[in-house]
């Protein structure tokens, strides 16, 4: 017997994101020039050689991406343009 697919509050099917499922995801587009290194005078900290993204989320329509970085910054991106 198969289990029913979980749904959210408005009845849309939802998916439980397990480690196994997350490992199957692949980036649809890579934004190579998207990460800018802030100048030291803007942040008060020494610029790092790379910034790690510690979290990300998309808006409901998938048009905007918000990332949080290890340098305590949030960045907004337009998913269509990558900027």
N, CA, C and O atoms as a MOPAC input file, in Angstrom:
PM7 MOZYME 1SCF
protein

 N      0.84200 1    -1.17500 1     0.00000 1
 C      0.00000 1     0.00000 1     0.00000 1
 C      0.89100 1     1.24300 1     0.00000 1
 O      1.81000 1     1.34700 1     0.81200 1
 N      0.62700 1     2.17100 1    -0.89300 1
 C      1.40700 1     3.39500 1    -0.95300 1
 C      0.80100 1     4.44000 1    -0.03600 1
 O     -0.41000 1     4.48300 1     0.17800 1
 N      1.67700 1     5.28400 1     0.50300 1
 C      1.21800 1     6.34400 1     1.38600 1
 C      0.76000 1     7.53300 1     0.54200 1
 O      1.31400 1     7.78100 1    -0.52900 1
 N     -0.24500 1     8.26800 1     1.01700 1
 C     -0.68400 1     9.44500 1     0.26100 1
 C      0.40400 1    10.51200 1     0.26000 1
 O      1.16600 1    10.65000 1     1.21700 1
 N      0.45500 1    11.26100 1    -0.83500 1
 C      1.44300 1    12.33300 1    -0.94900 1
 C      1.03600 1    13.48300 1    -0.03600 1
 O     -0.12600 1    13.89000 1    -0.04500 1
 N      1.98100 1    14.02300 1     0.76300 1
 C      1.62500 1    15.13100 1     1.65000 1
 C      1.25300 1    16.37900 1     0.84700 1
 O      1.76700 1    16.60800 1    -0.24800 1
 N      0.35300 1    17.17500 1     1.41400 1
 C     -0.06200 1    18.42000 1     0.77000 1
 C      0.08600 1    19.56000 1     1.76900 1
 O      0.11600 1    19.33700 1     2.97900 1
 N      0.17900 1    20.78700 1     1.25200 1
 C      0.24900 1    21.94200 1     2.14100 1
 C     -1.16800 1    22.44000 1     2.43200 1
 O     -2.14600 1    21.77400 1     2.09300 1
 N     -1.27200 1    23.61000 1     3.06000 1
 C     -2.56800 1    24.11600 1     3.52300 1
 C     -3.57100 1    24.34900 1     2.39600 1
 O     -4.77500 1    24.21100 1     2.61000 1
 N     -3.09500 1    24.70200 1     1.19300 1
 C     -4.04300 1    24.94700 1     0.10100 1
 C     -4.23300 1    23.72800 1    -0.80100 1
 O     -4.80500 1    23.84400 1    -1.88500 1
 N     -3.76200 1    22.56800 1    -0.36400 1
 C     -3.98300 1    21.33500 1    -1.09800 1
 C     -2.94900 1    21.02300 1    -2.16600 1
 O     -3.06000 1    19.99900 1    -2.84100 1
 N     -1.94300 1    21.87900 1    -2.34000 1
 C     -0.88800 1    21.63700 1    -3.32500 1
 C      0.04300 1    20.54000 1    -2.81200 1
 O      0.42800 1    20.56100 1    -1.64300 1
 N      0.41000 1    19.58300 1    -3.66400 1
 C      1.33200 1    18.54500 1    -3.20900 1
 C      2.64400 1    19.14000 1    -2.73400 1
 O      3.15800 1    20.08100 1    -3.33800 1
 N      3.18100 1    18.59900 1    -1.66300 1
 C      4.46100 1    19.06900 1    -1.14600 1
 C      5.44100 1    17.90600 1    -1.11400 1
 O      5.04900 1    16.74700 1    -1.25200 1
 N      6.69700 1    18.21700 1    -0.93400 1
 C      7.76100 1    17.22500 1    -0.95900 1
 C      8.63300 1    17.40800 1     0.25700 1
 O      9.09800 1    18.51600 1     0.52500 1
 N      8.86300 1    16.34400 1     0.99900 1
 C      9.75500 1    16.39100 1     2.13900 1
 C     11.18100 1    16.30900 1     1.61400 1
 O     11.55100 1    15.31700 1     0.98600 1
 N     11.98600 1    17.33800 1     1.86100 1
 C     13.35100 1    17.38100 1     1.33500 1
 C     14.29700 1    16.63800 1     2.27000 1
 O     14.78800 1    17.19400 1     3.25300 1
 N     14.54000 1    15.39200 1     1.95300 1
 C     15.46600 1    14.57800 1     2.71600 1
 C     16.87000 1    14.74000 1     2.13900 1
 O     17.03300 1    15.29700 1     1.05300 1
 N     17.86600 1    14.26600 1     2.84600 1
 C     19.25000 1    14.33800 1     2.37200 1
 C     19.39700 1    13.61500 1     1.04200 1
 O     20.11400 1    14.08500 1     0.15900 1
 N     18.73300 1    12.48900 1     0.89000 1
 C     18.80000 1    11.71600 1    -0.34500 1
 C     18.22900 1    12.50900 1    -1.52600 1
 O     18.80700 1    12.50600 1    -2.61300 1
 N     17.11000 1    13.17700 1    -1.31600 1
 C     16.50400 1    13.98200 1    -2.38200 1
 C     17.37200 1    15.19300 1    -2.68900 1
 O     17.58700 1    15.50900 1    -3.85900 1
 N     17.87700 1    15.88100 1    -1.66500 1
 C     18.71100 1    17.06400 1    -1.87500 1
 C     19.97500 1    16.72400 1    -2.66100 1
 O     20.44900 1    17.55300 1    -3.43800 1
 N     20.52100 1    15.54400 1    -2.48200 1
 C     21.72600 1    15.13900 1    -3.20400 1
 C     21.47400 1    15.01700 1    -4.70200 1
 O     22.42000 1    15.05400 1    -5.48900 1
 N     20.22800 1    14.87400 1    -5.10500 1
 C     19.88400 1    14.73300 1    -6.52200 1
 C     19.74000 1    16.07500 1    -7.24400 1
 O     19.75000 1    16.11800 1    -8.47400 1
 N     19.60600 1    17.16700 1    -6.48800 1
 C     19.45300 1    18.47900 1    -7.10700 1
 C     20.74400 1    18.91800 1    -7.77400 1
 O     21.83800 1    18.67400 1    -7.26600 1
 N     20.60200 1    19.56200 1    -8.91000 1
 C     21.73900 1    20.12300 1    -9.63400 1
 C     21.39100 1    21.56900 1    -9.97800 1
 O     20.23000 1    21.87100 1   -10.25400 1
 N     22.37700 1    22.46600 1    -9.96500 1
 C     22.06700 1    23.85500 1   -10.29200 1
 C     21.58200 1    24.00300 1   -11.72100 1
 O     22.13100 1    23.39100 1   -12.63700 1
 N     20.56000 1    24.81100 1   -11.90900 1
 C     20.03500 1    25.05500 1   -13.24500 1
 C     20.84200 1    26.12600 1   -13.95900 1
 O     20.93800 1    26.13300 1   -15.18700 1
 N     21.41900 1    27.02600 1   -13.18400 1
 C     22.22700 1    28.09300 1   -13.76300 1
 C     23.27700 1    28.48400 1   -12.73700 1
 O     22.97900 1    28.59200 1   -11.54800 1
 N     24.48500 1    28.69200 1   -13.18700 1
 C     25.56700 1    29.11300 1   -12.30700 1
 C     25.87000 1    30.57100 1   -12.60600 1
 O     26.15100 1    30.93900 1   -13.74700 1
 N     25.80800 1    31.39200 1   -11.57300 1
 C     26.08200 1    32.81200 1   -11.71200 1
 C     27.52200 1    33.06400 1   -11.28400 1
 O     27.78100 1    33.32500 1   -10.10900 1
 N     28.46000 1    32.98800 1   -12.21900 1
 C     29.87900 1    33.06900 1   -11.88600 1
 C     30.29700 1    34.43600 1   -11.38800 1
 O     31.23000 1    34.53600 1   -10.59100 1
 N     29.63600 1    35.49000 1   -11.83200 1
 C     30.01200 1    36.83800 1   -11.41700 1
 C     29.06000 1    37.40800 1   -10.36600 1
 O     29.04000 1    38.62000 1   -10.15300 1
 N     28.28100 1    36.56900 1    -9.71500 1
 C     27.25400 1    37.05700 1    -8.79900 1
 C     27.80300 1    37.47600 1    -7.44400 1
 O     27.22200 1    38.34900 1    -6.79900 1
 N     28.90000 1    36.88300 1    -6.99100 1
 C     29.42200 1    37.19600 1    -5.66700 1
 C     30.45800 1    38.29900 1    -5.79000 1
 O     31.51300 1    38.11700 1    -6.39800 1
 N     30.14400 1    39.43700 1    -5.20600 1
 C     31.06200 1    40.56300 1    -5.20900 1
 C     31.77900 1    40.60800 1    -3.87400 1
 O     31.18200 1    40.32500 1    -2.83500 1
 N     33.05000 1    40.96200 1    -3.89500 1
 C     33.79500 1    41.10400 1    -2.65600 1
 C     33.65900 1    42.54300 1    -2.17200 1
 O     34.08800 1    43.46600 1    -2.86400 1
 N     33.06400 1    42.75000 1    -0.98900 1
 C     32.90000 1    44.11600 1    -0.49200 1
 C     34.23900 1    44.70700 1    -0.08300 1
 O     35.14400 1    43.99200 1     0.34800 1
 N     34.35100 1    46.00900 1    -0.22200 1
 C     35.56000 1    46.69900 1     0.20400 1
 C     35.60700 1    46.74200 1     1.72100 1
 O     34.56500 1    46.73400 1     2.37600 1
 N     36.79400 1    46.78600 1     2.27900 1
 C     36.95600 1    46.77100 1     3.72600 1
 C     36.26900 1    47.96700 1     4.37600 1
 O     35.72500 1    47.84000 1     5.47300 1
 N     36.28300 1    49.13100 1     3.71500 1
 C     35.67000 1    50.30900 1     4.31500 1
 C     34.15400 1    50.18800 1     4.40700 1
 O     33.53800 1    50.87800 1     5.21900 1
 N     33.52900 1    49.31900 1     3.58900 1
 C     32.07900 1    49.13100 1     3.65600 1
 C     31.68700 1    48.25300 1     4.83300 1
 O     30.66600 1    48.49800 1     5.47500 1
 N     32.48100 1    47.23800 1     5.12200 1
 C     32.11000 1    46.26900 1     6.14400 1
 C     32.85100 1    46.44400 1     7.45300 1
 O     32.40100 1    45.95600 1     8.49000 1
 N     33.99100 1    47.14000 1     7.42000 1
 C     34.79800 1    47.25900 1     8.62500 1
 C     35.61900 1    46.01200 1     8.88800 1
 O     36.32400 1    45.92700 1     9.89400 1
 N     35.53000 1    45.05100 1     7.99300 1
 C     36.28100 1    43.80100 1     8.11800 1
 C     37.17000 1    43.62300 1     6.91000 1
 O     36.91700 1    44.18200 1     5.84200 1
 N     38.20000 1    42.84600 1     7.08900 1
 C     39.10000 1    42.53700 1     5.98200 1
 C     38.35100 1    41.69300 1     4.95200 1
 O     37.68600 1    40.72900 1     5.33200 1
 N     38.43700 1    42.02500 1     3.64500 1
 C     37.75200 1    41.20900 1     2.63700 1
 C     38.28800 1    39.78900 1     2.62400 1
 O     39.49800 1    39.57500 1     2.71200 1
 N     37.39800 1    38.82800 1     2.51500 1
 C     37.82100 1    37.43100 1     2.46700 1
 C     38.00200 1    37.01600 1     1.01500 1
 O     37.50000 1    37.67000 1     0.10100 1
 N     38.72600 1    35.92200 1     0.81600 1
 C     38.96000 1    35.45200 1    -0.55100 1
 C     37.72200 1    34.80300 1    -1.12900 1
 O     37.55900 1    34.76900 1    -2.34800 1
 N     36.84200 1    34.28400 1    -0.28000 1
 C     35.57900 1    33.71700 1    -0.75500 1
 C     34.53000 1    33.86800 1     0.33200 1
 O     34.84600 1    33.83600 1     1.52100 1
 N     33.30900 1    34.03000 1    -0.07400 1
 C     32.19900 1    34.16000 1     0.85000 1
 C     31.34300 1    32.91100 1     0.74800 1
 O     30.90900 1    32.53300 1    -0.34000 1
 N     31.10400 1    32.27500 1     1.87700 1
 C     30.25800 1    31.08900 1     1.87700 1
 C     28.80800 1    31.50200 1     2.03200 1
 O     28.47700 1    32.33700 1     2.87500 1
 N     27.94800 1    30.91800 1     1.21900 1
 C     26.51700 1    31.13000 1     1.36100 1
 C     26.02600 1    30.15000 1     2.41800 1
 O     26.19600 1    28.93800 1     2.28700 1
 N     25.41600 1    30.69300 1     3.46400 1
 C     24.97300 1    29.85800 1     4.57300 1
 C     23.48000 1    29.55800 1     4.52700 1
 O     23.00000 1    28.68900 1     5.25400 1
 N     22.74300 1    30.27000 1     3.67800 1
 C     21.31200 1    30.00900 1     3.54200 1
 C     20.78600 1    30.65900 1     2.28000 1
 O     21.34800 1    31.63600 1     1.78700 1
 N     19.69900 1    30.10400 1     1.76300 1
 C     19.07000 1    30.70800 1     0.59900 1
 C     17.60500 1    30.35600 1     0.57100 1
 O     17.18400 1    29.32700 1     1.10000 1
 N     16.82400 1    31.23500 1    -0.06200 1
 C     15.40100 1    30.98900 1    -0.22200 1
 C     14.90500 1    31.73500 1    -1.45700 1
 O     15.43700 1    32.78400 1    -1.82100 1
 N     13.89600 1    31.18600 1    -2.08300 1
 C     13.27300 1    31.78900 1    -3.25900 1
 C     11.91400 1    32.34900 1    -2.87900 1
 O     11.28000 1    31.86800 1    -1.94000 1
 N     11.46500 1    33.36600 1    -3.60900 1
 C     10.10500 1    33.84100 1    -3.40300 1
 C      9.13200 1    32.81200 1    -3.98000 1
 O      9.55700 1    31.85000 1    -4.62000 1
 N      7.84200 1    33.00700 1    -3.76000 1
 C      6.82800 1    32.04000 1    -4.18500 1
 C      6.80700 1    31.79400 1    -5.68500 1
 O      6.48100 1    30.69200 1    -6.12700 1
 N      7.15000 1    32.80400 1    -6.47300 1
 C      7.13100 1    32.66300 1    -7.92200 1
 C      8.48500 1    32.22800 1    -8.48900 1
 O      8.59100 1    31.96000 1    -9.68600 1
 N      9.51700 1    32.15500 1    -7.64800 1
 C     10.82900 1    31.72400 1    -8.10300 1
 C     11.59500 1    32.77900 1    -8.86500 1
 O     12.56700 1    32.46300 1    -9.55100 1
 N     11.17100 1    34.03900 1    -8.75800 1
 C     11.81700 1    35.11000 1    -9.50400 1
 C     12.91900 1    35.80900 1    -8.72500 1
 O     13.79400 1    36.43900 1    -9.31800 1
 N     12.88600 1    35.70500 1    -7.40700 1
 C     13.86900 1    36.37200 1    -6.56100 1
 C     14.50000 1    35.35500 1    -5.62000 1
 O     13.81800 1    34.50500 1    -5.04700 1
 N     15.80500 1    35.46100 1    -5.47500 1
 C     16.56700 1    34.60400 1    -4.56700 1
 C     17.18800 1    35.49400 1    -3.51000 1
 O     17.77000 1    36.53000 1    -3.83300 1
 N     17.07200 1    35.10000 1    -2.24500 1
 C     17.72700 1    35.79500 1    -1.14100 1
 C     18.75000 1    34.83900 1    -0.56200 1
 O     18.42900 1    33.69600 1    -0.23600 1
 N     20.00000 1    35.31400 1    -0.43100 1
 C     21.04700 1    34.49400 1     0.17000 1
 C     21.56300 1    35.17600 1     1.42800 1
 O     21.55900 1    36.40300 1     1.53100 1
 N     22.00500 1    34.36900 1     2.37900 1
 C     22.71400 1    34.89400 1     3.54300 1
 C     24.12000 1    34.33100 1     3.48900 1
 O     24.32100 1    33.17100 1     3.12900 1
 N     25.08800 1    35.15500 1     3.84800 1
 C     26.47800 1    34.74800 1     3.72500 1
 C     27.17000 1    34.64300 1     5.06000 1
 O     26.70300 1    35.16400 1     6.07300 1
 N     28.30400 1    33.95200 1     5.03800 1
 C     29.12400 1    33.80300 1     6.22300 1
 C     29.68300 1    35.12100 1     6.70900 1
 O     30.14400 1    35.21500 1     7.84600 1
 N     29.65200 1    36.14200 1     5.86800 1
 C     30.12300 1    37.47400 1     6.25800 1
 C     28.98600 1    38.33800 1     6.80300 1
 O     29.11000 1    39.56000 1     6.87500 1
 N     27.87600 1    37.69500 1     7.18700 1
 C     26.71400 1    38.34700 1     7.80000 1
 C     26.01500 1    39.32600 1     6.86300 1
 O     25.52700 1    40.36600 1     7.30500 1
 N     25.96500 1    39.00100 1     5.57000 1
 C     25.26700 1    39.83800 1     4.60500 1
 C     24.09900 1    39.07900 1     4.00100 1
 O     24.09400 1    37.84800 1     3.97100 1
 N     23.11900 1    39.81300 1     3.52500 1
 C     22.01500 1    39.26400 1     2.75100 1
 C     22.10400 1    39.86900 1     1.36600 1
 O     22.41900 1    41.04900 1     1.22000 1
 N     21.82900 1    39.07100 1     0.35000 1
 C     21.86600 1    39.56600 1    -1.02400 1
 C     20.61600 1    39.10900 1    -1.75500 1
 O     20.14500 1    37.98700 1    -1.56900 1
 N     20.08300 1    40.00000 1    -2.59300 1
 C     18.92800 1    39.68900 1    -3.42900 1
 C     19.39900 1    39.48100 1    -4.85800 1
 O     20.24300 1    40.23000 1    -5.35100 1
 N     18.85900 1    38.46700 1    -5.52800 1
 C     19.19300 1    38.20200 1    -6.92400 1
 C     17.91500 1    38.01800 1    -7.71600 1
 O     16.95000 1    37.43400 1    -7.22300 1
 N     17.90600 1    38.50900 1    -8.92800 1
 C     16.84600 1    38.23400 1    -9.87500 1
 C     17.24400 1    36.93300 1   -10.56900 1
 O     18.30100 1    36.86900 1   -11.19600 1
 N     16.42500 1    35.91000 1   -10.46600 1
 C     16.80900 1    34.60000 1   -11.00600 1
 C     16.83700 1    34.56400 1   -12.52600 1
 O     17.44500 1    33.67200 1   -13.11700 1
 N     16.18600 1    35.52500 1   -13.15700 1
 C     16.20900 1    35.54500 1   -14.62100 1
 C     17.48700 1    36.16800 1   -15.16000 1
 O     18.00600 1    35.73700 1   -16.19000 1
 N     17.99600 1    37.18600 1   -14.46000 1
 C     19.19900 1    37.87700 1   -14.93400 1
 C     20.45400 1    37.48300 1   -14.18600 1
 O     21.55900 1    37.66400 1   -14.69600 1
 N     20.30100 1    36.94100 1   -12.96800 1
 C     21.45700 1    36.58100 1   -12.15300 1
 C     22.06200 1    37.76600 1   -11.43300 1
 O     23.13700 1    37.64600 1   -10.84600 1
 N     21.40100 1    38.89800 1   -11.46400 1
 C     21.92700 1    40.10400 1   -10.80200 1
 C     21.03800 1    40.51400 1    -9.66900 1
 O     21.31700 1    41.50500 1    -8.99300 1

